[in-house]
CSV table of C-alpha atoms and ligand atoms in Angstrom, one decimal:
chain,number,residue,atom,x,y,z
A,1,MET,CA,63.4,-114.6,-200.5
A,2,ALA,CA,61.8,-112.4,-197.9
A,3,SER,CA,62.5,-113.8,-194.5
A,4,ASN,CA,59.5,-111.8,-193.2
A,5,TYR,CA,57.1,-113.0,-196.0
A,6,THR,CA,54.1,-113.5,-193.7
A,7,GLU,CA,54.5,-110.0,-192.1
A,8,VAL,CA,54.8,-108.2,-195.4
A,9,PHE,CA,51.1,-108.8,-196.1
A,10,GLN,CA,50.0,-107.4,-192.8
A,11,ASP,CA,50.9,-104.0,-194.0
A,12,PRO,CA,47.8,-102.2,-195.5
A,13,SER,CA,50.0,-100.4,-198.0
A,14,ALA,CA,51.3,-103.8,-199.3
A,15,VAL,CA,47.7,-105.0,-199.6
A,16,GLU,CA,46.6,-101.9,-201.4
A,17,LYS,CA,49.6,-102.2,-203.8
A,18,TYR,CA,48.8,-105.9,-204.5
A,19,ALA,CA,45.1,-105.3,-205.1
A,20,GLU,CA,45.1,-101.9,-206.8
A,21,ARG,CA,48.4,-101.9,-208.7
A,22,THR,CA,49.6,-105.5,-209.3
A,23,TYR,CA,46.1,-106.6,-210.3
A,24,ALA,CA,44.9,-103.3,-211.8
A,25,PRO,CA,43.0,-104.0,-215.1
A,26,GLY,CA,45.3,-104.4,-218.0
A,27,THR,CA,48.4,-105.3,-216.0
A,28,PHE,CA,50.5,-108.3,-216.8
A,29,SER,CA,49.3,-110.0,-213.6
A,30,SER,CA,45.6,-109.4,-214.4
A,31,ILE,CA,46.0,-110.7,-218.0
A,32,VAL,CA,47.6,-113.9,-216.7
A,33,SER,CA,44.9,-114.1,-214.0
A,34,GLY,CA,42.3,-113.9,-216.7
A,35,ARG,CA,43.8,-116.8,-218.6
A,36,GLN,CA,43.9,-118.8,-215.3
A,37,ALA,CA,40.3,-118.1,-214.7
A,38,GLY,CA,39.3,-119.3,-218.2
A,39,TRP,CA,41.3,-122.5,-217.7
A,40,LEU,CA,40.0,-123.2,-214.2
A,41,ARG,CA,36.4,-122.6,-215.3
A,42,GLY,CA,36.9,-125.4,-217.9
A,43,PHE,CA,39.0,-127.7,-215.8
A,44,VAL,CA,37.0,-127.9,-212.5
A,45,PRO,CA,33.6,-129.1,-213.9
A,46,ASN,CA,35.5,-131.7,-216.0
A,47,ALA,CA,37.7,-132.9,-213.1
A,48,PHE,CA,34.8,-133.0,-210.5
A,49,PRO,CA,31.5,-134.5,-211.5
A,50,LEU,CA,30.2,-133.3,-208.0
A,51,ALA,CA,31.1,-129.7,-207.2
A,52,PRO,CA,34.0,-129.8,-204.8
A,53,VAL,CA,34.6,-127.9,-201.6
A,54,HIS,CA,37.3,-125.3,-202.4
A,55,HIS,CA,40.1,-124.6,-199.9
A,56,ASP,CA,42.3,-121.7,-200.9
A,57,PHE,CA,45.5,-121.7,-198.8
A,58,ALA,CA,47.1,-118.2,-198.5
A,59,CYS,CA,44.0,-116.9,-200.3
A,60,GLY,CA,44.9,-113.2,-199.9
A,61,THR,CA,42.2,-111.1,-201.4
A,62,GLY,CA,40.3,-114.2,-202.7
A,63,ARG,CA,41.4,-114.0,-206.3
A,64,VAL,CA,41.0,-117.8,-206.9
A,65,SER,CA,37.6,-118.0,-205.1
A,66,ARG,CA,36.3,-115.3,-207.4
A,67,MET,CA,37.5,-117.2,-210.4
A,68,LEU,CA,35.7,-120.3,-209.2
A,69,SER,CA,32.5,-118.6,-208.2
A,70,GLY,CA,29.5,-120.8,-209.0
A,71,LEU,CA,31.6,-123.9,-209.8
A,72,VAL,CA,32.3,-125.1,-206.2
A,73,SER,CA,29.8,-125.9,-203.4
A,74,VAL,CA,31.6,-123.4,-201.2
A,75,SER,CA,35.0,-121.7,-201.0
A,76,HIS,CA,37.0,-121.4,-197.8
A,77,GLY,CA,40.0,-119.0,-197.9
A,78,TYR,CA,42.7,-119.3,-195.2
A,79,ASP,CA,45.2,-116.5,-194.7
A,80,THR,CA,47.4,-115.0,-192.0
A,81,SER,CA,46.6,-111.4,-193.0
A,82,GLU,CA,43.4,-109.7,-191.8
A,83,ALA,CA,44.2,-106.8,-194.2
A,84,MET,CA,44.2,-109.2,-197.2
A,85,LEU,CA,41.0,-110.8,-196.1
A,86,GLN,CA,39.3,-107.5,-195.5
A,87,LYS,CA,40.3,-106.4,-199.1
A,88,GLY,CA,38.8,-109.7,-200.3
A,89,ARG,CA,35.5,-108.8,-198.6
A,90,GLU,CA,35.5,-105.4,-200.3
A,91,LEU,CA,36.1,-107.1,-203.6
A,92,GLY,CA,33.0,-109.3,-203.1
A,93,THR,CA,34.9,-112.6,-202.7
A,94,PRO,CA,32.4,-115.4,-202.2
A,95,GLY,CA,32.6,-118.0,-199.4
A,96,HIS,CA,34.2,-117.9,-196.0
A,97,ALA,CA,37.4,-116.2,-195.0
A,98,HIS,CA,39.4,-117.7,-192.2
A,99,LEU,CA,42.1,-115.7,-190.4
A,100,VAL,CA,44.7,-118.3,-189.3
A,101,ARG,CA,48.0,-118.3,-187.5
A,102,PRO,CA,51.1,-119.5,-189.5
A,103,GLY,CA,51.1,-123.3,-189.7
A,104,LEU,CA,47.7,-123.7,-187.9
A,105,ALA,CA,45.2,-123.6,-190.8
A,106,VAL,CA,42.8,-126.6,-190.6
A,107,PRO,CA,40.6,-127.2,-193.7
A,108,GLU,CA,36.8,-127.2,-193.2
A,109,THR,CA,36.2,-130.5,-194.9
A,110,ASP,CA,32.9,-132.0,-196.0
A,111,PRO,CA,32.6,-135.8,-195.7
A,112,VAL,CA,30.4,-136.2,-198.8
A,113,ARG,CA,32.1,-133.9,-201.3
A,114,PRO,CA,35.6,-134.0,-202.9
A,115,ALA,CA,38.0,-131.2,-202.1
A,116,LEU,CA,39.9,-128.8,-204.4
A,117,VAL,CA,42.9,-127.3,-202.7
A,118,THR,CA,44.5,-124.3,-204.3
A,119,ALA,CA,47.6,-122.2,-203.5
A,120,PHE,CA,48.3,-119.5,-205.9
A,121,ARG,CA,51.2,-117.0,-205.9
A,122,PHE,CA,52.6,-118.5,-202.7
A,123,VAL,CA,55.3,-121.1,-203.1
A,124,LEU,CA,57.8,-119.0,-205.2
A,125,ASN,CA,58.8,-116.4,-202.6
A,126,VAL,CA,58.5,-118.4,-199.4
A,127,ASP,CA,61.1,-120.7,-197.7
A,128,LEU,CA,60.8,-124.5,-197.4
A,129,HIS,CA,59.2,-124.2,-194.0
A,130,LEU,CA,56.2,-122.3,-195.4
A,131,ARG,CA,56.0,-124.6,-198.4
A,132,ASP,CA,55.7,-127.4,-195.9
A,133,GLN,CA,52.9,-125.6,-194.1
A,134,LEU,CA,51.0,-125.5,-197.4
A,135,MET,CA,51.6,-129.2,-198.0
A,136,ASP,CA,50.6,-130.2,-194.4
A,137,PHE,CA,47.4,-128.3,-195.0
A,138,ALA,CA,46.8,-130.0,-198.4
A,139,SER,CA,47.5,-133.4,-196.8
A,140,MET,CA,44.7,-132.8,-194.2
A,141,ALA,CA,42.2,-131.8,-196.9
A,142,LEU,CA,43.3,-134.6,-199.3
A,143,PRO,CA,43.9,-137.7,-197.1
A,144,ASP,CA,43.8,-140.2,-200.1
A,145,ALA,CA,43.9,-140.3,-203.9
A,146,ASP,CA,40.1,-140.1,-204.2
A,147,ALA,CA,39.7,-137.1,-202.0
A,148,GLY,CA,40.3,-134.5,-204.8
A,149,LEU,CA,43.1,-132.4,-206.3
A,150,LEU,CA,45.7,-129.9,-205.4
A,151,LEU,CA,46.5,-127.0,-207.7
A,152,VAL,CA,49.7,-124.9,-207.0
A,153,GLU,CA,50.9,-121.9,-209.0
A,154,ASN,CA,54.6,-121.3,-209.6
A,155,HIS,CA,54.9,-117.8,-211.0
A,156,GLY,CA,58.7,-118.1,-211.5
A,157,ASN,CA,59.4,-121.3,-213.4
A,158,ALA,CA,63.2,-121.7,-213.7
A,159,SER,CA,63.0,-123.2,-217.2
A,160,SER,CA,61.4,-120.3,-218.8
A,161,LEU,CA,62.3,-117.0,-220.6
A,162,ARG,CA,62.2,-115.3,-217.2
A,163,HIS,CA,65.5,-117.0,-216.4
A,164,LEU,CA,67.2,-114.7,-218.8
A,165,ARG,CA,66.6,-111.8,-216.4
A,166,LYS,CA,68.7,-113.7,-213.9
A,167,THR,CA,71.4,-114.3,-216.5
A,168,PHE,CA,71.5,-110.9,-218.2
A,169,GLY,CA,69.3,-108.5,-216.2
A,170,ARG,CA,69.9,-106.3,-213.3
A,171,LEU,CA,68.4,-107.7,-210.1
A,172,ASP,CA,68.2,-105.0,-207.5
A,173,ALA,CA,67.8,-105.9,-203.8
A,174,SER,CA,64.5,-104.1,-203.4
A,175,THR,CA,62.6,-106.5,-205.7
A,176,TRP,CA,62.2,-110.2,-205.0
A,177,PHE,CA,63.5,-112.5,-207.7
A,178,GLN,CA,63.2,-116.1,-207.0
A,179,GLU,CA,63.0,-119.1,-209.4
A,180,LEU,CA,61.5,-122.5,-208.7
A,181,SER,CA,62.0,-125.5,-211.0
A,182,HIS,CA,59.7,-128.3,-211.9
A,183,GLU,CA,62.1,-130.7,-210.1
A,184,GLU,CA,61.9,-128.7,-206.8
A,185,MET,CA,58.1,-128.8,-207.0
A,186,ARG,CA,58.1,-132.5,-207.8
A,187,ASP,CA,60.3,-133.1,-204.8
A,188,LEU,CA,58.0,-131.1,-202.6
A,189,PHE,CA,55.0,-133.0,-203.7
A,190,ASP,CA,56.8,-136.3,-203.4
A,191,ARG,CA,58.0,-135.6,-199.9
A,192,HIS,CA,54.4,-135.1,-198.8
A,193,GLY,CA,53.0,-138.1,-200.6
A,194,PHE,CA,51.6,-136.3,-203.7
A,195,ASP,CA,52.1,-137.2,-207.4
A,196,LEU,CA,52.4,-134.5,-210.0
A,197,VAL,CA,49.7,-135.4,-212.6
A,198,GLY,CA,49.8,-132.4,-214.9
A,199,MET,CA,50.8,-128.8,-215.4
A,200,GLN,CA,49.3,-125.9,-217.2
A,201,GLY,CA,51.1,-122.8,-218.4
A,202,PHE,CA,49.7,-119.3,-218.6
A,203,THR,CA,52.4,-117.1,-220.1
A,204,LEU,CA,55.7,-117.8,-221.8
A,205,PHE,CA,56.7,-114.1,-221.7
A,206,THR,CA,57.5,-111.9,-218.8
A,207,GLN,CA,56.0,-108.7,-217.5
A,208,GLY,CA,58.7,-106.6,-219.3
A,209,CYS,CA,57.8,-108.2,-222.7
A,210,TYR,CA,54.2,-107.0,-222.3
A,211,ARG,CA,55.3,-103.5,-221.8
A,212,ASN,CA,57.7,-103.1,-224.7
A,213,PRO,CA,56.6,-102.1,-228.3
A,214,TRP,CA,56.0,-105.7,-229.3
A,215,GLY,CA,53.8,-106.3,-226.2
A,216,PRO,CA,50.7,-107.0,-228.3
A,217,GLY,CA,52.6,-109.7,-230.2
A,218,ALA,CA,53.8,-111.3,-227.0
A,219,LYS,CA,50.2,-111.4,-225.7
A,220,ALA,CA,48.9,-112.9,-228.9
A,221,ALA,CA,51.7,-115.5,-228.9
A,222,ASP,CA,50.9,-116.4,-225.3
A,223,ASN,CA,47.2,-116.8,-226.0
A,224,LEU,CA,48.2,-119.4,-228.6
A,225,LEU,CA,51.3,-121.1,-227.2
A,226,ALA,CA,51.5,-120.9,-223.4
A,227,SER,CA,49.2,-123.9,-223.1
A,228,PRO,CA,50.9,-126.2,-225.6
A,229,LEU,CA,54.4,-125.1,-224.3
A,230,SER,CA,53.4,-125.3,-220.6
A,231,LYS,CA,56.7,-126.9,-219.5
A,232,TRP,CA,58.5,-123.7,-220.5
A,233,ALA,CA,55.9,-121.2,-219.3
A,234,SER,CA,57.1,-118.6,-216.8
A,235,ASP,CA,53.8,-119.0,-214.9
A,236,VAL,CA,52.6,-122.6,-214.3
A,237,VAL,CA,49.9,-124.3,-212.3
A,238,TYR,CA,50.7,-127.8,-211.2
A,239,ILE,CA,48.0,-130.4,-210.7
A,240,ALA,CA,48.8,-133.0,-207.9
A,241,ARG,CA,47.0,-135.9,-206.4
A,242,ARG,CA,47.6,-137.7,-203.1
A,243,ARG,CA,49.2,-141.0,-203.6
B,301,SAM,C1,51.2,-113.0,-202.9
B,301,SAM,S1,49.8,-113.2,-201.9
B,301,SAM,C2,48.8,-114.3,-202.8
B,301,SAM,C3,47.4,-114.2,-202.6
B,301,SAM,C4,46.5,-115.1,-203.4
B,301,SAM,N1,46.7,-116.5,-203.2
B,301,SAM,C5,46.6,-114.7,-204.9
B,301,SAM,O1,47.0,-115.5,-205.7
B,301,SAM,O2,46.2,-113.6,-205.2
B,301,SAM,C6,50.5,-114.3,-200.6
B,301,SAM,C7,49.5,-114.5,-199.4
B,301,SAM,O3,50.1,-115.4,-198.5
B,301,SAM,C8,49.7,-115.1,-197.2
B,301,SAM,N2,50.6,-115.8,-196.3
B,301,SAM,C9,51.8,-115.5,-195.9
B,301,SAM,N3,52.3,-116.3,-195.0
B,301,SAM,C10,51.3,-117.3,-194.8
B,301,SAM,C11,51.2,-118.4,-194.0
B,301,SAM,N4,52.2,-118.9,-193.3
B,301,SAM,N5,50.1,-119.1,-194.0
B,301,SAM,C12,49.0,-118.7,-194.8
B,301,SAM,N6,49.1,-117.6,-195.6
B,301,SAM,C13,50.2,-116.9,-195.6
B,301,SAM,C14,49.8,-113.6,-197.2
B,301,SAM,O4,49.1,-113.0,-196.2
B,301,SAM,C15,49.3,-113.2,-198.6
B,301,SAM,O5,47.9,-113.0,-198.6
């Protein structure tokens, strides 16, 4: 776990790498992101009869706001990195980008509309203190069970094929490798007065599987099976509701 997680994304070269390499067209991350977009675009209109106000915590370059374009009344992205927000503007992210200090993000709520809070690609590599910052933010945006929904991505589910890398692979110190279990996420939600109401998987396989000669087979299997086998997916989005 990077102890300087928040600072890492202040560095323009880290931002460039995230936007131009990690999410370059055809990469594992962009394929998974495409599946997430497809699912979100079906899920949100079903879950919200009235278009919600979207609050994206640790929004980065605004990946989630772009996925939800046209389906929410407005998107607000909150992040501690001006460099990430600037990249988001260059990518045409819709809505409003808020530069915030760690732990001080306050959601721009709307009294007549429900809220959809998202936090993608954040909880896995941060410590409990930063996870609590997310949950405090979500609690402000979602004060009761009728206020809306919280969606949180875990891109390192501990009960997935990815775990084999920890058991048999080589983990060098220069790359982050964390795992997060459903139980840890359930505990986090529970501690902040949220119930886990669902989970949706987006890939059973790992980045390495997409690169090897049977990569096309892994992609095809994921297209069919990641959703029905969500519990064992390496990338999962949890759906939570305030109690
Ligand atoms: C891996 S990026 C994910 C960006 C985006 N959510 C996505 O899925 O593409 C993590 C983001 O968390 C932001 N971040 C780090 N610490 C934060 C904090 N304490 N509060 C809010 N955002 C933070 C970083 O600046 C970075 O943009």
